[in-house]
């Protein structure tokens, strides 16, 4: 599969997954999250919480456990597929200074929508949706 097709398939999978696939009724994560400690939006991602912070072209994702304790991100990787306006962009994220971070080609605006697919060092993966 060529790279463009892989990106398109990943984008469709992330955007097409129902929001309920990330949260199960009655689970401890079935609630609205207040803004995170870094001022970003927080959503559940499997057994983790992901806080999405965007500023101009920079995308940062801070990970915490179910109790809100920061997780070390060394060895983690992520892909953010965010939409600002009519265009979706794919941003690879890598560990830096306690967060996963990367840069888009252009500014994303204040509240881009989309998803972040996070992969742990052992291969466990989860997605967080930001609507």
mmCIF file of C-alpha atoms in Angstrom:
data_model
loop_
_atom_site.group_PDB
_atom_site.id
_atom_site.type_symbol
_atom_site.label_atom_id
_atom_site.label_comp_id
_atom_site.label_asym_id
_atom_site.label_seq_id
_atom_site.Cartn_x
_atom_site.Cartn_y
_atom_site.Cartn_z
ATOM 1 C CA UNK A 1 0.000 0.000 0.000
ATOM 2 C CA UNK A 2 1.448 3.391 -0.853
ATOM 3 C CA UNK A 3 1.905 6.043 1.847
ATOM 4 C CA UNK A 4 -0.972 8.283 0.674
ATOM 5 C CA UNK A 5 -3.388 5.352 0.747
ATOM 6 C CA UNK A 6 -2.148 4.310 4.210
ATOM 7 C CA UNK A 7 -2.760 7.846 5.506
ATOM 8 C CA UNK A 8 -6.240 7.922 3.983
ATOM 9 C CA UNK A 9 -7.147 4.542 5.501
ATOM 10 C CA UNK A 10 -5.870 5.639 8.940
ATOM 11 C CA UNK A 11 -7.793 8.919 8.723
ATOM 12 C CA UNK A 12 -11.011 7.159 7.765
ATOM 13 C CA UNK A 13 -10.598 4.608 10.538
ATOM 14 C CA UNK A 14 -10.029 7.286 13.167
ATOM 15 C CA UNK A 15 -12.875 9.537 12.016
ATOM 16 C CA UNK A 16 -15.312 6.709 11.302
ATOM 17 C CA UNK A 17 -14.936 5.003 14.692
ATOM 18 C CA UNK A 18 -17.980 5.817 16.784
ATOM 19 C CA UNK A 19 -17.289 7.984 19.798
ATOM 20 C CA UNK A 20 -18.790 5.274 21.974
ATOM 21 C CA UNK A 21 -15.980 2.940 20.988
ATOM 22 C CA UNK A 22 -13.702 4.956 23.235
ATOM 23 C CA UNK A 23 -16.082 5.135 26.203
ATOM 24 C CA UNK A 24 -18.249 2.369 27.565
ATOM 25 C CA UNK A 25 -21.405 3.268 29.463
ATOM 26 C CA UNK A 26 -20.864 2.900 33.176
ATOM 27 C CA UNK A 27 -17.079 2.919 32.910
ATOM 28 C CA UNK A 28 -15.033 5.302 35.059
ATOM 29 C CA UNK A 29 -14.235 7.249 31.876
ATOM 30 C CA UNK A 30 -17.894 7.887 30.964
ATOM 31 C CA UNK A 31 -17.916 11.589 31.863
ATOM 32 C CA UNK A 32 -16.913 14.998 30.637
ATOM 33 C CA UNK A 33 -13.392 15.961 31.565
ATOM 34 C CA UNK A 34 -12.490 19.421 32.846
ATOM 35 C CA UNK A 35 -9.596 21.183 31.102
ATOM 36 C CA UNK A 36 -6.258 19.520 31.785
ATOM 37 C CA UNK A 37 -3.398 20.953 33.834
ATOM 38 C CA UNK A 38 -1.854 22.338 30.625
ATOM 39 C CA UNK A 39 -5.080 24.062 29.564
ATOM 40 C CA UNK A 40 -5.987 21.509 26.909
ATOM 41 C CA UNK A 41 -8.955 19.244 26.229
ATOM 42 C CA UNK A 42 -8.846 15.850 27.939
ATOM 43 C CA UNK A 43 -10.346 12.667 26.521
ATOM 44 C CA UNK A 44 -10.064 8.998 27.374
ATOM 45 C CA UNK A 45 -7.732 6.811 25.336
ATOM 46 C CA UNK A 46 -8.128 3.245 26.547
ATOM 47 C CA UNK A 47 -6.714 3.114 30.073
ATOM 48 C CA UNK A 48 -5.030 6.508 29.607
ATOM 49 C CA UNK A 49 -6.223 10.085 29.433
ATOM 50 C CA UNK A 50 -4.856 12.295 26.662
ATOM 51 C CA UNK A 51 -4.714 16.075 26.965
ATOM 52 C CA UNK A 52 -4.537 17.809 23.573
ATOM 53 C CA UNK A 53 -2.910 21.244 23.502
ATOM 54 C CA UNK A 54 -2.480 23.142 20.225
ATOM 55 C CA UNK A 55 -0.711 26.434 19.744
ATOM 56 C CA UNK A 56 -0.243 27.706 16.188
ATOM 57 C CA UNK A 57 1.442 24.767 14.360
ATOM 58 C CA UNK A 58 2.522 22.910 17.511
ATOM 59 C CA UNK A 59 0.545 19.917 18.763
ATOM 60 C CA UNK A 60 1.232 18.487 22.225
ATOM 61 C CA UNK A 61 -0.381 15.497 23.912
ATOM 62 C CA UNK A 62 0.132 14.903 27.627
ATOM 63 C CA UNK A 63 -0.696 11.431 28.955
ATOM 64 C CA UNK A 64 -2.011 10.542 32.393
ATOM 65 C CA UNK A 65 -3.203 7.340 33.994
ATOM 66 C CA UNK A 66 -6.782 6.781 35.143
ATOM 67 C CA UNK A 67 -6.036 8.630 38.387
ATOM 68 C CA UNK A 68 -4.704 11.714 36.584
ATOM 69 C CA UNK A 69 -1.034 11.029 37.357
ATOM 70 C CA UNK A 70 1.345 12.026 34.522
ATOM 71 C CA UNK A 71 2.784 9.122 32.549
ATOM 72 C CA UNK A 72 6.351 9.093 31.249
ATOM 73 C CA UNK A 73 6.112 9.233 27.450
ATOM 74 C CA UNK A 74 9.541 7.848 26.541
ATOM 75 C CA UNK A 75 9.027 5.035 24.056
ATOM 76 C CA UNK A 76 5.477 6.161 23.175
ATOM 77 C CA UNK A 77 4.543 7.393 19.715
ATOM 78 C CA UNK A 78 1.389 8.922 18.314
ATOM 79 C CA UNK A 79 -0.278 10.198 15.178
ATOM 80 C CA UNK A 80 -2.667 13.133 15.384
ATOM 81 C CA UNK A 81 -5.164 13.589 12.577
ATOM 82 C CA UNK A 82 -6.704 16.969 13.174
ATOM 83 C CA UNK A 83 -9.100 19.076 11.169
ATOM 84 C CA UNK A 84 -9.066 22.837 11.266
ATOM 85 C CA UNK A 85 -11.449 24.334 8.765
ATOM 86 C CA UNK A 86 -12.049 21.992 5.844
ATOM 87 C CA UNK A 87 -8.656 20.272 5.754
ATOM 88 C CA UNK A 88 -7.452 17.321 7.861
ATOM 89 C CA UNK A 89 -3.739 17.083 8.566
ATOM 90 C CA UNK A 90 -1.663 14.142 9.818
ATOM 91 C CA UNK A 91 0.959 15.038 12.432
ATOM 92 C CA UNK A 92 3.427 12.441 13.773
ATOM 93 C CA UNK A 93 4.103 12.993 17.480
ATOM 94 C CA UNK A 94 7.214 11.944 19.391
ATOM 95 C CA UNK A 95 8.366 12.261 23.018
ATOM 96 C CA UNK A 96 9.844 15.570 24.099
ATOM 97 C CA UNK A 97 9.925 17.105 27.565
ATOM 98 C CA UNK A 98 7.215 14.961 29.174
ATOM 99 C CA UNK A 99 4.778 15.132 26.271
ATOM 100 C CA UNK A 100 4.255 13.821 22.744
ATOM 101 C CA UNK A 101 4.705 16.663 20.301
ATOM 102 C CA UNK A 102 4.900 17.517 16.616
ATOM 103 C CA UNK A 103 4.305 20.346 14.155
ATOM 104 C CA UNK A 104 1.710 20.798 11.440
ATOM 105 C CA UNK A 105 2.524 22.614 8.205
ATOM 106 C CA UNK A 106 0.118 25.445 9.072
ATOM 107 C CA UNK A 107 -1.581 26.853 12.167
ATOM 108 C CA UNK A 108 -4.429 24.655 13.400
ATOM 109 C CA UNK A 109 -6.638 27.221 15.098
ATOM 110 C CA UNK A 110 -7.912 27.155 18.670
ATOM 111 C CA UNK A 111 -9.967 23.931 18.734
ATOM 112 C CA UNK A 112 -9.129 21.538 15.937
ATOM 113 C CA UNK A 113 -11.209 18.370 15.872
ATOM 114 C CA UNK A 114 -10.025 14.872 15.134
ATOM 115 C CA UNK A 115 -8.271 11.996 16.824
ATOM 116 C CA UNK A 116 -4.941 10.979 18.272
ATOM 117 C CA UNK A 117 -3.758 7.366 17.954
ATOM 118 C CA UNK A 118 -1.277 6.555 20.745
ATOM 119 C CA UNK A 119 1.058 3.549 20.828
ATOM 120 C CA UNK A 120 2.866 2.487 24.013
ATOM 121 C CA UNK A 121 6.375 1.013 24.038
ATOM 122 C CA UNK A 122 4.973 -2.536 24.413
ATOM 123 C CA UNK A 123 2.662 -2.085 21.410
ATOM 124 C CA UNK A 124 -0.616 -1.391 23.233
ATOM 125 C CA UNK A 125 -2.574 1.261 21.332
ATOM 126 C CA UNK A 126 -5.607 3.445 21.920
ATOM 127 C CA UNK A 127 -7.285 6.466 20.343
ATOM 128 C CA UNK A 128 -8.712 9.657 21.801
ATOM 129 C CA UNK A 129 -11.327 11.625 19.849
ATOM 130 C CA UNK A 130 -11.551 15.384 20.115
ATOM 131 C CA UNK A 131 -14.864 16.695 18.741
#
